[in-house]
Amino acid sequence: MEFVMESFALHAPGEARLVIKNHPLDAGLIDYRRVITGLEKKFALSGRIDYLESGDLDKLLSFARGVVTVNSTLGFLSVGMGCPTVTLSDPIYNLLGLTFQGPLDDFWQDDGKPEAELFRCFRNTVIHTTQVNGGFYSRAGIRMAVNNCRRLLEPERSPLDELL
């Protein structure tokens, strides 16, 4: 957060606001509101930072001018919604044409949007060659995941290999 907030303070337009949204699986061991308030003071960002414990991501992204993420499904969602996105790690969707490829300091002034057709092709490739429908949080989801793994585990060649 310090890295992002310092970059935002130094390089984002003066009227820009930074929304920091807590991860839904955060264990609550760190008081992020307190940490953010301290960093807000340190970087003279009073009135420009909003911290959200939760929220509707679709609605939030529909108003966002950009997204900074480490490695999250939020980044994949924001790219899919056509929102400029920069990652601070290297998730599978961190590709030229999908995410901002320069330094974070330059991202605040860039308005390049992800290429919709490239995202469509990428998403379809990922869904049909590497993803398994199911979940970890219910018996039905686990059963679905186990059953759907067969198509990836049983063939001699993976679905991704078939495309290559």
Short mmCIF file of C-alpha atoms in Angstrom, two decimals:
data_model
loop_
_atom_site.label_atom_id
_atom_site.label_comp_id
_atom_site.label_asym_id
_atom_site.label_seq_id
_atom_site.Cartn_x
_atom_site.Cartn_y
_atom_site.Cartn_z
CA MET A 1 0.00 0.00 0.00
CA GLU A 2 2.83 2.38 0.76
CA PHE A 3 4.37 1.86 -2.67
CA VAL A 4 1.04 2.49 -4.44
CA MET A 5 0.03 5.44 -2.28
CA GLU A 6 3.40 7.16 -2.69
CA SER A 7 3.27 6.73 -6.46
CA PHE A 8 -0.33 8.00 -6.49
CA ALA A 9 0.63 11.05 -4.41
CA LEU A 10 3.51 11.96 -6.71
CA HIS A 11 2.11 11.11 -10.14
CA ALA A 12 -1.71 10.94 -10.23
CA PRO A 13 -3.77 13.93 -11.33
CA GLY A 14 -4.66 16.18 -8.41
CA GLU A 15 -8.39 15.52 -8.71
CA ALA A 16 -7.97 11.72 -8.77
CA ARG A 17 -9.13 9.56 -5.88
CA LEU A 18 -7.65 6.24 -4.82
CA VAL A 19 -10.04 3.53 -3.64
CA ILE A 20 -8.46 0.72 -1.66
CA LYS A 21 -10.67 -2.34 -1.31
CA ASN A 22 -9.97 -5.03 1.23
CA HIS A 23 -9.63 -8.62 0.01
CA PRO A 24 -12.78 -10.62 0.84
CA LEU A 25 -10.75 -13.44 2.42
CA ASP A 26 -8.64 -11.13 4.60
CA ALA A 27 -8.35 -12.57 8.11
CA GLY A 28 -8.58 -9.14 9.76
CA LEU A 29 -5.24 -9.44 11.55
CA ILE A 30 -4.09 -6.02 10.34
CA ASP A 31 -6.04 -2.82 10.90
CA TYR A 32 -5.79 -1.59 7.31
CA ARG A 33 -7.91 1.46 7.97
CA ARG A 34 -5.32 2.63 10.53
CA VAL A 35 -2.41 1.81 8.21
CA ILE A 36 -4.05 3.69 5.33
CA THR A 37 -4.85 6.70 7.52
CA GLY A 38 -1.18 6.89 8.51
CA LEU A 39 -0.03 6.67 4.90
CA GLU A 40 -2.66 9.22 3.87
CA LYS A 41 -1.07 11.69 6.31
CA LYS A 42 2.49 10.76 5.33
CA PHE A 43 1.82 11.46 1.63
CA ALA A 44 -0.55 14.43 2.10
CA LEU A 45 -3.48 12.60 0.50
CA SER A 46 -6.21 13.82 2.86
CA GLY A 47 -9.62 13.54 1.22
CA ARG A 48 -8.32 11.55 -1.77
CA ILE A 49 -8.35 8.02 -0.32
CA ASP A 50 -11.37 5.78 0.18
CA TYR A 51 -11.07 2.45 1.99
CA LEU A 52 -13.78 -0.18 1.45
CA GLU A 53 -14.16 -3.38 3.44
CA SER A 54 -16.49 -4.78 0.77
CA GLY A 55 -18.50 -3.69 -2.21
CA ASP A 56 -19.98 -4.53 -5.58
CA LEU A 57 -16.95 -4.93 -7.86
CA ASP A 58 -18.93 -4.53 -11.09
CA LYS A 59 -20.35 -1.23 -9.92
CA LEU A 60 -16.99 -0.07 -8.54
CA LEU A 61 -15.19 -0.92 -11.79
CA SER A 62 -17.81 0.78 -13.92
CA PHE A 63 -16.73 4.09 -12.37
CA ALA A 64 -12.98 3.37 -12.05
CA ARG A 65 -10.44 5.13 -14.28
CA GLY A 66 -7.96 2.35 -13.57
CA VAL A 67 -7.08 -0.59 -11.32
CA VAL A 68 -3.85 -1.42 -9.52
CA THR A 69 -3.65 -5.00 -8.27
CA VAL A 70 -1.00 -7.42 -7.14
CA ASN A 71 -2.36 -10.69 -8.51
CA SER A 72 -6.08 -10.97 -8.16
CA THR A 73 -9.20 -12.05 -9.95
CA LEU A 74 -10.15 -8.38 -9.63
CA GLY A 75 -7.50 -7.64 -12.27
CA PHE A 76 -8.95 -10.25 -14.61
CA LEU A 77 -12.42 -8.78 -14.05
CA SER A 78 -11.22 -5.20 -14.62
CA VAL A 79 -9.47 -6.14 -17.86
CA GLY A 80 -12.65 -7.90 -18.99
CA MET A 81 -14.67 -4.76 -18.26
CA GLY A 82 -12.26 -2.66 -20.34
CA CYS A 83 -10.76 -0.84 -17.36
CA PRO A 84 -7.07 0.13 -17.57
CA THR A 85 -5.22 -2.25 -15.24
CA VAL A 86 -1.68 -2.55 -13.92
CA THR A 87 -0.39 -5.51 -11.91
CA LEU A 88 2.41 -5.42 -9.37
CA SER A 89 3.23 -9.09 -9.99
CA ASP A 90 2.97 -11.32 -13.03
CA PRO A 91 -0.45 -13.03 -13.19
CA ILE A 92 -1.38 -14.96 -16.32
CA TYR A 93 -3.37 -12.01 -17.72
CA ASN A 94 -0.41 -9.58 -17.45
CA LEU A 95 0.06 -9.35 -21.21
CA LEU A 96 0.79 -6.55 -23.66
CA GLY A 97 -2.58 -5.39 -24.92
CA LEU A 98 -4.39 -6.44 -21.74
CA THR A 99 -2.56 -4.65 -18.92
CA PHE A 100 -0.39 -1.56 -18.63
CA GLN A 101 3.22 -2.64 -19.13
CA GLY A 102 5.12 0.41 -17.85
CA PRO A 103 6.11 1.56 -14.38
CA LEU A 104 3.38 2.35 -11.87
CA ASP A 105 4.39 6.03 -11.81
CA ASP A 106 3.38 6.30 -15.49
CA PHE A 107 0.11 4.39 -15.08
CA TRP A 108 -1.67 7.28 -13.37
CA GLN A 109 -1.43 9.39 -16.54
CA ASP A 110 -2.19 6.60 -19.03
CA ASP A 111 -5.70 5.94 -20.30
CA GLY A 112 -4.98 2.92 -22.48
CA LYS A 113 -7.76 0.38 -22.28
CA PRO A 114 -7.38 -3.39 -22.68
CA GLU A 115 -7.99 -4.73 -26.19
CA ALA A 116 -11.45 -6.32 -26.10
CA GLU A 117 -10.83 -8.92 -28.82
CA LEU A 118 -7.51 -9.99 -27.29
CA PHE A 119 -9.23 -10.39 -23.93
CA ARG A 120 -12.04 -12.44 -25.50
CA CYS A 121 -9.50 -14.81 -27.09
CA PHE A 122 -7.41 -15.01 -23.92
CA ARG A 123 -10.45 -15.64 -21.71
CA ASN A 124 -11.78 -18.39 -23.99
CA THR A 125 -8.38 -20.08 -24.14
CA VAL A 126 -8.02 -20.00 -20.35
CA ILE A 127 -11.56 -21.20 -19.70
CA HIS A 128 -11.45 -24.07 -22.17
CA THR A 129 -7.90 -25.29 -21.52
CA THR A 130 -6.92 -24.61 -17.92
CA GLN A 131 -9.97 -23.92 -15.77
CA VAL A 132 -12.16 -26.38 -13.92
CA ASN A 133 -15.74 -25.55 -13.06
CA GLY A 134 -16.35 -26.13 -9.37
CA GLY A 135 -15.45 -24.72 -5.99
CA PHE A 136 -13.85 -25.31 -2.62
CA TYR A 137 -16.53 -23.95 -0.30
CA SER A 138 -19.34 -26.50 -0.52
CA ARG A 139 -19.76 -30.24 -1.04
CA ALA A 140 -21.57 -29.61 -4.32
CA GLY A 141 -18.75 -27.34 -5.55
CA ILE A 142 -16.06 -29.85 -4.60
CA ARG A 143 -17.97 -32.70 -6.28
CA MET A 144 -18.36 -30.60 -9.43
CA ALA A 145 -14.64 -29.71 -9.44
CA VAL A 146 -13.56 -33.35 -9.03
CA ASN A 147 -15.88 -34.51 -11.81
CA ASN A 148 -14.74 -31.72 -14.14
CA CYS A 149 -11.03 -32.44 -13.58
CA ARG A 150 -11.30 -35.62 -15.61
CA ARG A 151 -11.16 -33.80 -18.95
CA LEU A 152 -7.81 -32.29 -17.94
CA LEU A 153 -6.24 -35.26 -16.15
CA GLU A 154 -7.20 -38.27 -18.28
CA PRO A 155 -6.20 -37.38 -21.87
CA GLU A 156 -2.71 -38.05 -23.22
CA ARG A 157 -2.44 -34.40 -24.28
CA SER A 158 -3.86 -31.43 -22.39
CA PRO A 159 -6.46 -29.18 -24.01
CA LEU A 160 -3.83 -26.43 -24.13
CA ASP A 161 -1.38 -28.74 -25.93
CA GLU A 162 -4.08 -29.48 -28.48
CA LEU A 163 -4.27 -25.77 -29.34
CA LEU A 164 -0.52 -25.44 -29.71
#
